[in-house]
CSV table of C-alpha atoms and ligand atoms in Angstrom, one decimal:
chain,number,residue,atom,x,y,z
Q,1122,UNK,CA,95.0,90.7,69.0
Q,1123,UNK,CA,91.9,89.5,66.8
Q,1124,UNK,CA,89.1,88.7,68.2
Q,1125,UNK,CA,89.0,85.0,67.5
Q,1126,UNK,CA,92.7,84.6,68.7
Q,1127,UNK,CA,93.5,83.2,72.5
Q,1128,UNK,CA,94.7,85.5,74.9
Q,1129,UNK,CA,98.1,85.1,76.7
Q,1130,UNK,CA,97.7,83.2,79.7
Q,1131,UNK,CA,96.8,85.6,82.0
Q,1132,UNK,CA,97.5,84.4,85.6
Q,1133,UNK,CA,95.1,84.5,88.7
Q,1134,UNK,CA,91.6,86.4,88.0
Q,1135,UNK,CA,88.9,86.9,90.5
Q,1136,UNK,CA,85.2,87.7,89.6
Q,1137,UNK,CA,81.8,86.8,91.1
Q,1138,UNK,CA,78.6,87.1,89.5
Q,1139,UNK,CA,74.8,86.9,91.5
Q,1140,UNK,CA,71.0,88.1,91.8
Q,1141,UNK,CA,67.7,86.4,91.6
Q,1142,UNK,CA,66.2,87.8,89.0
Q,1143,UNK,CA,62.6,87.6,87.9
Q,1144,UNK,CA,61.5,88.5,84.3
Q,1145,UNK,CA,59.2,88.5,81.7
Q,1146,UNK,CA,55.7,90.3,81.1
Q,1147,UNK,CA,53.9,90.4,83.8
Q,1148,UNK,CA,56.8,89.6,86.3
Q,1149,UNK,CA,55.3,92.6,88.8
Q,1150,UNK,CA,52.8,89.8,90.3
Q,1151,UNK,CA,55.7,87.9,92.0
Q,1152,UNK,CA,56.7,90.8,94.2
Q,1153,UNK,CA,55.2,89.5,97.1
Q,1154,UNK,CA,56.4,86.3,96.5
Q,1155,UNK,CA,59.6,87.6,96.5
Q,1156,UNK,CA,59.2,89.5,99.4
Q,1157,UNK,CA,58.0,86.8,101.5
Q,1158,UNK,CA,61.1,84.2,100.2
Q,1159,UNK,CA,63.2,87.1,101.7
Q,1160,UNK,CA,61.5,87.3,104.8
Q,1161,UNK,CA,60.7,90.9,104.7
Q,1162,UNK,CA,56.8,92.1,106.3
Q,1163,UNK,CA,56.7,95.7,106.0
Q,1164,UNK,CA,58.9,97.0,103.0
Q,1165,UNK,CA,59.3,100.6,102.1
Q,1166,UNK,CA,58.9,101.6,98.5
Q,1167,UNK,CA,61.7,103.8,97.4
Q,1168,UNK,CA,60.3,105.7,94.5
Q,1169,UNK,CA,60.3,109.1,92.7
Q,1170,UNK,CA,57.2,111.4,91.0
Q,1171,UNK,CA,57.8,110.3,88.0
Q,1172,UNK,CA,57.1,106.9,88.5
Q,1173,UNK,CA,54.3,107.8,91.0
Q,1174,UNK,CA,53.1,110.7,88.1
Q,1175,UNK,CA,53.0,107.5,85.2
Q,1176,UNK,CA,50.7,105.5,87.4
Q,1177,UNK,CA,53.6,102.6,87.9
Q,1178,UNK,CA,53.7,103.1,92.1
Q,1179,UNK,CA,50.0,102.7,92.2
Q,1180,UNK,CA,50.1,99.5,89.9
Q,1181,UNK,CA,53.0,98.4,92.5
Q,1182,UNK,CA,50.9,99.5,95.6
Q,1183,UNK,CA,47.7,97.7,94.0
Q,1184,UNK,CA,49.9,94.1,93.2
Q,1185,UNK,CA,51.2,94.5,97.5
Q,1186,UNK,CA,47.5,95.6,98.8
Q,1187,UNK,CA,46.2,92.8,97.3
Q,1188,UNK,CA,48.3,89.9,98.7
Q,1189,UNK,CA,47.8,91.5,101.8
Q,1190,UNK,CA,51.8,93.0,101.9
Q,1191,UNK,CA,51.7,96.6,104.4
Q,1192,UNK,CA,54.6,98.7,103.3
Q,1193,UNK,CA,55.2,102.2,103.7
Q,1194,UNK,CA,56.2,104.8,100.6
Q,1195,UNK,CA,59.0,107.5,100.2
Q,1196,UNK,CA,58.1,109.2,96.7
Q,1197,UNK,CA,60.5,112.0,96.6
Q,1198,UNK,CA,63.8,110.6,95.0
Q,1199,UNK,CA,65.4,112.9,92.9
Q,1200,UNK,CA,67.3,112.8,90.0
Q,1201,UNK,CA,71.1,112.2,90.7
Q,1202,UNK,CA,70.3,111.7,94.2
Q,1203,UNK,CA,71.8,113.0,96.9
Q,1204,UNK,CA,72.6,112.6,100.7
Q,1205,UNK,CA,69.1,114.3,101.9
Q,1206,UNK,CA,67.1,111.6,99.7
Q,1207,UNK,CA,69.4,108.7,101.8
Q,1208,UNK,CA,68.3,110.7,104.7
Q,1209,UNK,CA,64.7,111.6,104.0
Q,1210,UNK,CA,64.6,107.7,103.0
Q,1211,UNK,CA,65.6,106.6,106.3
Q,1212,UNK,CA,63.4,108.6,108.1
Q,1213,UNK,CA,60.4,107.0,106.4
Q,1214,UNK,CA,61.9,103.8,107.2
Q,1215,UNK,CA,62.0,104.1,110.7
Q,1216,UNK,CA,58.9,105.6,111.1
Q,1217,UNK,CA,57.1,102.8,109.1
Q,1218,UNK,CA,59.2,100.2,111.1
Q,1219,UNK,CA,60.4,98.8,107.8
Q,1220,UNK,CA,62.1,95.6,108.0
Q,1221,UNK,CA,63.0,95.6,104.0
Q,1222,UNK,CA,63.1,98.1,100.6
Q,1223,UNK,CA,61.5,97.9,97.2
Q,1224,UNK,CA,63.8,99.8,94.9
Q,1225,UNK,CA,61.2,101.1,92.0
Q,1226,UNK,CA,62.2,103.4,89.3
Q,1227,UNK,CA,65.4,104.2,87.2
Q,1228,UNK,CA,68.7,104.2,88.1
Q,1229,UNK,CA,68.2,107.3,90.6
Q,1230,UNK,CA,65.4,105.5,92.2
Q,1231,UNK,CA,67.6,102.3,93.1
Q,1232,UNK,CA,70.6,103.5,93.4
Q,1233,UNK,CA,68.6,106.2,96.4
Q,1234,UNK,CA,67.2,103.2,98.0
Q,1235,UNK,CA,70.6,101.0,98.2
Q,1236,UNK,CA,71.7,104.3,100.3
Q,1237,UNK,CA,68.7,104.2,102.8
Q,1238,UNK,CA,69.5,100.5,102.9
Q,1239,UNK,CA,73.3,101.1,103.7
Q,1240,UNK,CA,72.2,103.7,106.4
Q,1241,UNK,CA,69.8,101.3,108.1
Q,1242,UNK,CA,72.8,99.4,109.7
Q,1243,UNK,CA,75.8,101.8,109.3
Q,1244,UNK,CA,76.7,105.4,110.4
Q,1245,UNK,CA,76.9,108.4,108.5
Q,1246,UNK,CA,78.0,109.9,106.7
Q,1247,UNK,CA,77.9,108.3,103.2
Q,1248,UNK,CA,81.4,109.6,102.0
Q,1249,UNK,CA,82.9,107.2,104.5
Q,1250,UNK,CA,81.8,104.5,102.3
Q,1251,UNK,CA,83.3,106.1,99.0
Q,1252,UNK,CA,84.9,103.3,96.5
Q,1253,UNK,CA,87.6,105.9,95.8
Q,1254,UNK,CA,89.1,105.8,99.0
Q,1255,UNK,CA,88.6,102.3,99.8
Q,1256,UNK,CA,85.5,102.8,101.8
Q,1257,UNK,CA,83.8,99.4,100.7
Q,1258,UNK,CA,85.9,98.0,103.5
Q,1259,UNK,CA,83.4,99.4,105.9
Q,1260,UNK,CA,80.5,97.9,104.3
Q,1261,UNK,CA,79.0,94.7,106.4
Q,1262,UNK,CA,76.2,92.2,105.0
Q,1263,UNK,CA,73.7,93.1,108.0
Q,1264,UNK,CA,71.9,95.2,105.2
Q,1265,UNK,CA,67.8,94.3,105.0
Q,1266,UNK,CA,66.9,92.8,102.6
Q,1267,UNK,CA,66.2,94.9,99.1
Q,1268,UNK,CA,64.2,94.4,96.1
Q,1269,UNK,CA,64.6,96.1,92.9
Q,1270,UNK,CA,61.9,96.9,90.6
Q,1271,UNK,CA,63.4,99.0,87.4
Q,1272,UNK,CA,61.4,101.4,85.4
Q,1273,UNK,CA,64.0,101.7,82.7
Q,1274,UNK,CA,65.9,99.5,80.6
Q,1275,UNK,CA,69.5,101.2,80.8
Q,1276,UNK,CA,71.1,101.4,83.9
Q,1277,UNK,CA,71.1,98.1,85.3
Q,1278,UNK,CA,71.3,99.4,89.1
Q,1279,UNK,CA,69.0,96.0,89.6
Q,1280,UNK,CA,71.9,94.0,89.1
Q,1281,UNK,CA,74.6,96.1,90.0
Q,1282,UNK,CA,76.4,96.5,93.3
Q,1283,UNK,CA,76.8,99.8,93.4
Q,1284,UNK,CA,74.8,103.3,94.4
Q,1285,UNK,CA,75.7,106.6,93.3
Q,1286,UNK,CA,74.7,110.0,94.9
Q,1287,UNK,CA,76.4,113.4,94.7
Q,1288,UNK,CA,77.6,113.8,98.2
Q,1289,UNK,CA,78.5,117.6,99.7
Q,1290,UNK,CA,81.8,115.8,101.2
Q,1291,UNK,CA,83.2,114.9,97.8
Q,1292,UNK,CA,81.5,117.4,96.0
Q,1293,UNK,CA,80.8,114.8,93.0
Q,1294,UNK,CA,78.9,111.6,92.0
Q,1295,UNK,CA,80.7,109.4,94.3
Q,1296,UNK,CA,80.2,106.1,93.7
Q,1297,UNK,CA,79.5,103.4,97.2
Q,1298,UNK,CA,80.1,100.1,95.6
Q,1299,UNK,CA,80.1,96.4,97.7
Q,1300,UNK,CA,78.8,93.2,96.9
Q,1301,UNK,CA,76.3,93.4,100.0
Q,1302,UNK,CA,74.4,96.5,97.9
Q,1303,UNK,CA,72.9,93.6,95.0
Q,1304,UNK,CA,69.9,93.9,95.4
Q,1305,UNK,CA,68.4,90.2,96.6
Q,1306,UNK,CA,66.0,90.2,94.0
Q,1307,UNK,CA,65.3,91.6,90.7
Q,1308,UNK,CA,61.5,91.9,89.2
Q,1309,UNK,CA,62.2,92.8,85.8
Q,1310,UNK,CA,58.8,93.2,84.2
Q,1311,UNK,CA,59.1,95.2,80.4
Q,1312,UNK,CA,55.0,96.2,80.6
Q,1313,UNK,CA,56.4,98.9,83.1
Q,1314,UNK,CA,59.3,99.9,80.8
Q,1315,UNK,CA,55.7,100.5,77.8
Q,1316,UNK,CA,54.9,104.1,78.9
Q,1317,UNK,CA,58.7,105.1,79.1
Q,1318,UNK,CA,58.8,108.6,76.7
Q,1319,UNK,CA,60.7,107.9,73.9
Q,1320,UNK,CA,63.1,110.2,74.4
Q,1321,UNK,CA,64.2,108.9,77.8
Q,1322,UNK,CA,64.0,104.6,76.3
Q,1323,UNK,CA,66.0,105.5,73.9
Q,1324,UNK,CA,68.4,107.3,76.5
Q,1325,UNK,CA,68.6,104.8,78.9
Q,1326,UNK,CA,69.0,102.3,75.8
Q,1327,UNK,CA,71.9,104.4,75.0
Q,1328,UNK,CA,73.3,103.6,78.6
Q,1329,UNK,CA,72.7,99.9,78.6
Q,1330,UNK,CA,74.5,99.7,74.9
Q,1331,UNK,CA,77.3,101.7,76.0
Q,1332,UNK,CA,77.6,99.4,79.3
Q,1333,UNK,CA,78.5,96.6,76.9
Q,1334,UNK,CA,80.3,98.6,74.8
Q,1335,UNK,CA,82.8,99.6,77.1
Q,1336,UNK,CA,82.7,96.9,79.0
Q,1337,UNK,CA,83.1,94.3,76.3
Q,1338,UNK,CA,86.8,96.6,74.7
Q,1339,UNK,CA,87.7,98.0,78.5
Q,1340,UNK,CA,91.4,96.5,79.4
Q,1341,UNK,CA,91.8,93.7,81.5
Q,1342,UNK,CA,91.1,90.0,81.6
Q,1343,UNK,CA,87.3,88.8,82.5
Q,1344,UNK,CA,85.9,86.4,79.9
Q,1345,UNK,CA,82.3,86.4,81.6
Q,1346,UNK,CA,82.0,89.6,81.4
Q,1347,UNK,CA,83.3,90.1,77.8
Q,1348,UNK,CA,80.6,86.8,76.7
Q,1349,UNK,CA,77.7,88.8,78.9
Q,1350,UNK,CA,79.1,92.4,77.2
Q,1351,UNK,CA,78.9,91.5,73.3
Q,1352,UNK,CA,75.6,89.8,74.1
Q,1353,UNK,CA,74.5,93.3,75.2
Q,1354,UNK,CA,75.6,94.6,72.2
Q,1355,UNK,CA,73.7,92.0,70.4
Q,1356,UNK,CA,70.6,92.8,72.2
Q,1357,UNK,CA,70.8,96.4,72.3
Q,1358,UNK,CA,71.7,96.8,68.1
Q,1359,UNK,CA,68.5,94.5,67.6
Q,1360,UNK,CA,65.8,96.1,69.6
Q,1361,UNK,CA,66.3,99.5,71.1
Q,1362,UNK,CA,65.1,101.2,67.2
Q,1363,UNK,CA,62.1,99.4,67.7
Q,1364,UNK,CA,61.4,99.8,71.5
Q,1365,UNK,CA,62.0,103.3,70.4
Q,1366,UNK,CA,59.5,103.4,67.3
Q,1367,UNK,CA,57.3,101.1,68.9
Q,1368,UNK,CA,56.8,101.5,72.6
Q,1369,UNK,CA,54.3,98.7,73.1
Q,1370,UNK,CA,56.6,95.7,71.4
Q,1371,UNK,CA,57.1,93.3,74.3
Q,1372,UNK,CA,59.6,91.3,72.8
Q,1373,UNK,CA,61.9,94.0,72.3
Q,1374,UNK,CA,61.0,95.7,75.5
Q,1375,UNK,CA,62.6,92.5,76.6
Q,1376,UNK,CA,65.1,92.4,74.8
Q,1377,UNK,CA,66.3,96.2,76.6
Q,1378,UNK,CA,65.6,94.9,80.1
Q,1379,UNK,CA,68.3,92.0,78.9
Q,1380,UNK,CA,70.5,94.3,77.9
Q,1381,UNK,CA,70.3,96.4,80.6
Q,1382,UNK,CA,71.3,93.8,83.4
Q,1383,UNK,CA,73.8,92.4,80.9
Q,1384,UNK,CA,75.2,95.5,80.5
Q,1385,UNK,CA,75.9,95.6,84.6
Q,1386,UNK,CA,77.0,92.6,85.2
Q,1387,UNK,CA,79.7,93.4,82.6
Q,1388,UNK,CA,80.9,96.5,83.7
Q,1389,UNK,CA,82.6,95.3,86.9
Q,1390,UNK,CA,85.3,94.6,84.3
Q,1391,UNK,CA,85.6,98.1,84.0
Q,1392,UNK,CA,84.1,101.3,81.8
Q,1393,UNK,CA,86.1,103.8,79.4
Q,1394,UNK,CA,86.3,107.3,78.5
Q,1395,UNK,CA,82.5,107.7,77.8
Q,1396,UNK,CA,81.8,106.9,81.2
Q,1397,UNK,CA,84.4,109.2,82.4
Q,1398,UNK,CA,82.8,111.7,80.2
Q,1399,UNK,CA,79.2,111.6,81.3
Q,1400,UNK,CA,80.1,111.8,84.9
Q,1401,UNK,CA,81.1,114.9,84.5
Q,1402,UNK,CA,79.2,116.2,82.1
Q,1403,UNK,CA,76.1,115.3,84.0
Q,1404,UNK,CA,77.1,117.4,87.2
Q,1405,UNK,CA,78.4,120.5,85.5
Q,1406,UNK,CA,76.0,120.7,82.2
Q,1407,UNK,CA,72.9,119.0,83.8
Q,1408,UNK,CA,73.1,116.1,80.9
Q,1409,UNK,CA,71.1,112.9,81.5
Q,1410,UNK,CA,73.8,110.2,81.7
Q,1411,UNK,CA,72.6,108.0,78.9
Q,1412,UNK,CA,72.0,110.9,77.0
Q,1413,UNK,CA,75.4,111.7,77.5
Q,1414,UNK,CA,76.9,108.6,76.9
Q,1415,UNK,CA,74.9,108.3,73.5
Q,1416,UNK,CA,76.8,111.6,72.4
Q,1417,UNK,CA,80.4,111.1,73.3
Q,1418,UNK,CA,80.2,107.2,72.5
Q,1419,UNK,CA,81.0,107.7,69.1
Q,1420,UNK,CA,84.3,109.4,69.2
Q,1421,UNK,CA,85.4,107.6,72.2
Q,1422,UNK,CA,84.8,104.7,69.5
Q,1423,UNK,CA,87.2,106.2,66.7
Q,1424,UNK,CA,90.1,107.2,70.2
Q,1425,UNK,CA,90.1,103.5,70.9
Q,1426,UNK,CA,89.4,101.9,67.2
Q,1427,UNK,CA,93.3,101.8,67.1
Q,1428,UNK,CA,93.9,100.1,70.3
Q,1429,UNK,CA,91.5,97.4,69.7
Q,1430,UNK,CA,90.7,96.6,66.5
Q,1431,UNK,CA,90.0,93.5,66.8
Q,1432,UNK,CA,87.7,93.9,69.6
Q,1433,UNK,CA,85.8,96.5,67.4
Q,1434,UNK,CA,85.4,94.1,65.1
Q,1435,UNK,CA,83.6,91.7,67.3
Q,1436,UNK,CA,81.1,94.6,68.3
Q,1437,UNK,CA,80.3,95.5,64.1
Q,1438,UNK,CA,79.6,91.7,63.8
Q,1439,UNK,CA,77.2,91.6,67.1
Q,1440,UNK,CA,75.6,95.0,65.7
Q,1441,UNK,CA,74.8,93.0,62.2
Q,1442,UNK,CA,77.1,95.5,60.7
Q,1443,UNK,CA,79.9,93.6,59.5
Q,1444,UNK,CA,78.9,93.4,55.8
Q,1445,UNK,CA,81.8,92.8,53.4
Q,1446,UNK,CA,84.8,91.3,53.7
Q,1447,UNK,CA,87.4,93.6,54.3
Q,1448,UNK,CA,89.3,91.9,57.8
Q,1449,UNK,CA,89.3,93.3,61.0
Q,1450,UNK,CA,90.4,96.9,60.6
Q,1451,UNK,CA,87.4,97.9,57.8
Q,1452,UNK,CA,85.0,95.8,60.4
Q,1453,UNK,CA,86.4,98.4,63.2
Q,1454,UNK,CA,85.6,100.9,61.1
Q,1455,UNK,CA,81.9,99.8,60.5
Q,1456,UNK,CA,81.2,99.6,64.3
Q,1457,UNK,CA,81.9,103.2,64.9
Q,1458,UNK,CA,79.6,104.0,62.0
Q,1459,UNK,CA,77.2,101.7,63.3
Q,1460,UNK,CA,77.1,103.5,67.1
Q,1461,UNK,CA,77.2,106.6,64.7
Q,1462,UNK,CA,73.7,105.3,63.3
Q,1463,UNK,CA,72.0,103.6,65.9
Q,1464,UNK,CA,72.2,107.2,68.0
Q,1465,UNK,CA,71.0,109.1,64.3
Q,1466,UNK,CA,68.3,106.8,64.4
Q,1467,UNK,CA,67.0,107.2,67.6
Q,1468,UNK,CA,66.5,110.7,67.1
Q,1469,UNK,CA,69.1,112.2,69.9
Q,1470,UNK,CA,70.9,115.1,69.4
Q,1471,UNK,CA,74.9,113.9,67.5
Q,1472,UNK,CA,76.9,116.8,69.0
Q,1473,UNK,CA,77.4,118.4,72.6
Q,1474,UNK,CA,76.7,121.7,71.1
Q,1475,UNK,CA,73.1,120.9,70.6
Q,1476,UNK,CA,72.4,119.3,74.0
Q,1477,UNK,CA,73.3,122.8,75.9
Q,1478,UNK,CA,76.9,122.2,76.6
Q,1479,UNK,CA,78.7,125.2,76.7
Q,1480,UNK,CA,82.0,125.5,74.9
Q,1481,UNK,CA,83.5,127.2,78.0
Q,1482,UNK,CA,82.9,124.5,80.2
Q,1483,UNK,CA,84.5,121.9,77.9
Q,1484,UNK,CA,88.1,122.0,80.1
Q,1485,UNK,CA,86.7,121.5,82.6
Q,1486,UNK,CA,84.2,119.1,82.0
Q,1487,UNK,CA,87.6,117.3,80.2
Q,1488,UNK,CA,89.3,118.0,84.4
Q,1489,UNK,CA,86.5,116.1,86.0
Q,1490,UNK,CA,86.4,113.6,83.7
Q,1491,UNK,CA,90.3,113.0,84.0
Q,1492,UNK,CA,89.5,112.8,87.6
Q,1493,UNK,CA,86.6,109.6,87.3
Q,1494,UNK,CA,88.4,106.1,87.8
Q,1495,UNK,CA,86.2,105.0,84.5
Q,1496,UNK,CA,88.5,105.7,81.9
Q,1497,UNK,CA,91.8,104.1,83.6
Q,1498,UNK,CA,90.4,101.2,81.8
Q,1499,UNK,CA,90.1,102.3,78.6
Q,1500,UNK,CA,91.9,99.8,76.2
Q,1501,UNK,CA,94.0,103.4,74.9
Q,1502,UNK,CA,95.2,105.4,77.7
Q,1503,UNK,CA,93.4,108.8,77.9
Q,1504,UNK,CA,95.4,111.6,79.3
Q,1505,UNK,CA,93.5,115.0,80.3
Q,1506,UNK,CA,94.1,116.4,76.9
Q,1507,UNK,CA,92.7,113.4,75.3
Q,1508,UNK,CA,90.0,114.0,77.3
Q,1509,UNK,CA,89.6,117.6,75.9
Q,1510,UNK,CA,90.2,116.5,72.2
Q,1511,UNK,CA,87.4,114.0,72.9
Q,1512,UNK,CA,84.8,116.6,74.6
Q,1513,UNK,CA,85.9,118.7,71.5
Q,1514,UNK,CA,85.1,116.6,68.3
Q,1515,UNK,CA,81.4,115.5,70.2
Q,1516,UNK,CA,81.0,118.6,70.8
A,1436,ZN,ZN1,76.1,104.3,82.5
């Protein structure tokens, strides 16, 4: 199918959107705004030392002490977070008498406090509420309210309804996803996404653009998301090379934040094979997900350039690649080399090999990922072999 042509009629579809979101430069100073619109007194601020190490809690803490807001703090979120941060979290909940949660960081941050937030009103333990065996069903709206302030621009987590921990029942990133863990509110505000190394922007920029990526050529039929995907794309192409060269830029700083909820809000139509991918590749070679994702992206491209040409084409046209005039198929071909680029240019390691994979691990890296829902969505079916070959030529 080309891009431009209509699809077949595809019968009954159900999607939902949501969040209040507040952005722009400067955006921080609504918090307790927001706060009081959602009734909450006391929040607790969900953080980890990274953001508390880069001075960003303290601007948070200053922006609450000064409209009069008491809150407690739990700073010790860890990356890929676990049951014990849900737990710890709680713990300082109750003892502050919280009656709310400011989610402030990355995606480890929010995705840590949506768990404390699901624990406030339900019982343990978390693997009961695991998507993969239907455990959304257990999820009620009684949750207190949560507010999510992101560090980053890749993840999304502020838009998405979904938090993901590594839990010692499943023994993987299992992945709690309802519609009552959106965050109520989201302050994007790109002055705290300025002192971001640029390693990790261009990272987490890597995540946002793979978001819409996959999103925008996964299987399935969801026109909002596909519209909100390609604009992530758009976005993403644009600005993340100069968020990355030039930290300070605002507008493209932005831009990324854009990206980043777009590329959320999109995925509910589903992921792909990169996805798949970094999921495992995070938990057995200690990759950062974005970085991972920024690796693998560009021969998951070429697997699925023949499934969806058309769609491919779409993507070189939103990157500004597209020069020439060479149809559909030479555009497909000029979107690969364009993800090729854009990961060249922002100065991340091209190859597996480089990023301490080992070769050894690569079947099994290819078993997990063969196990991770993400890639049954892939617009060209991906057996585990495919999987393999794929783990292979990126690495
Ligand atoms: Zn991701």
């Amino acid at each position: 199918m080309a891009y431009f042509d209509l699809p077949d009629a595809p019968g009954v579809t159900e999607m939902s959107w949501p969040t209040r979101v507040v952005l722009g430069p400067g955006a921080l100073a609504r918090l307790p705004a927001q706060l009081e619109r959602l009734g909450v007194r006391r929040p607790l601020v969900v953080t980890d030392g990274g953001v508390v190490r880069g001075g960003i809690a303290a601007r948070v803490y200053g922006v609450l002490e000064r409209a009069d807001v008491a809150f407690a703090r739990f700073e010790e979120v860890q990356p890929n977070p676990t049951d014990r941060d849900a737990d710890a979290g709680l713990a300082a909940y109750r003892a502050g008498g919280c009656d709310g949660l400011v989610a402030l960081g990355g995606g480890s941050s929010i995705d840590a406090a949506k768990l404390v937030q699901l624990l406030t009103t339900h019982p343990p333990p978390l693997s009961r509420y695991d998507d993969a065996t239907g455990g959304d069903r257990f999820v009620r709206d009684d949750l207190p309210p949560l507010v999510a302030i992101p560090t980053t621009a890749g993840t999304g987590s502020e838009v998405g309804r979904s938090g993901v921990a590594t839990l010692p029942d499943t023994g993987r990133k299992t992945v709690i996803f309802s519609p009552h863990l959106l965050p109520r509110a989201a302050i994007c505000d790109p002055e705290l996404t300025v002192g971001l190394p640029p390693r990790l922007t261009a990272a987490t920029g890597m995540d946002a653009f793979t978001h819409g990526f996959e999103a925008y050529v996964a299987s399935g039929f969801h026109p909002l998301a596909d519209a909100v995907a390609i604009d992530a794309i758009r976005r993403a192409s644009r600005s993340l090379r100069r968020a990355f060269h030039e930290p300070g830029d605002l507008a493209a700083r932005t831009d990324m934040m854009i990206a980043a909820m777009e590329g959320a809000m999109a995925f509910q139509k589903g992921l792909g094979a990169s996805h798949a991918l970094a999921h495992a590749l995070t938990p057995i070679a200690g990759l950062h997900h974005g970085l991972a994702n920024a690796i693998v992206l560009p021969a998951v491209a070429e697997f699925v350039r023949p499934a969806a040409e058309g769609r491919l084409a779409a993507v070189a046209v939103a990157m500004g690649e597209g020069a020439g005039d060479g149809g559909n198929s030479a555009l497909a071909v000029q979107a690969v080399e364009g993800i090729r680029a854009l990961v060249r240019d922002l100065g991340l390691p091209a190859r597996l090999r480089d990023a301490t994979v080992r070769e050894e691990d690569l079947p099994r890296i290819a078993a997990k990922a063969f196990e991770d829902a993400s890639h049954r969505t892939s617009p060209r079916p991906c057996t585990e072999a495919d999987l393999l070959a794929l783990a292979r030529a990126a690495w």
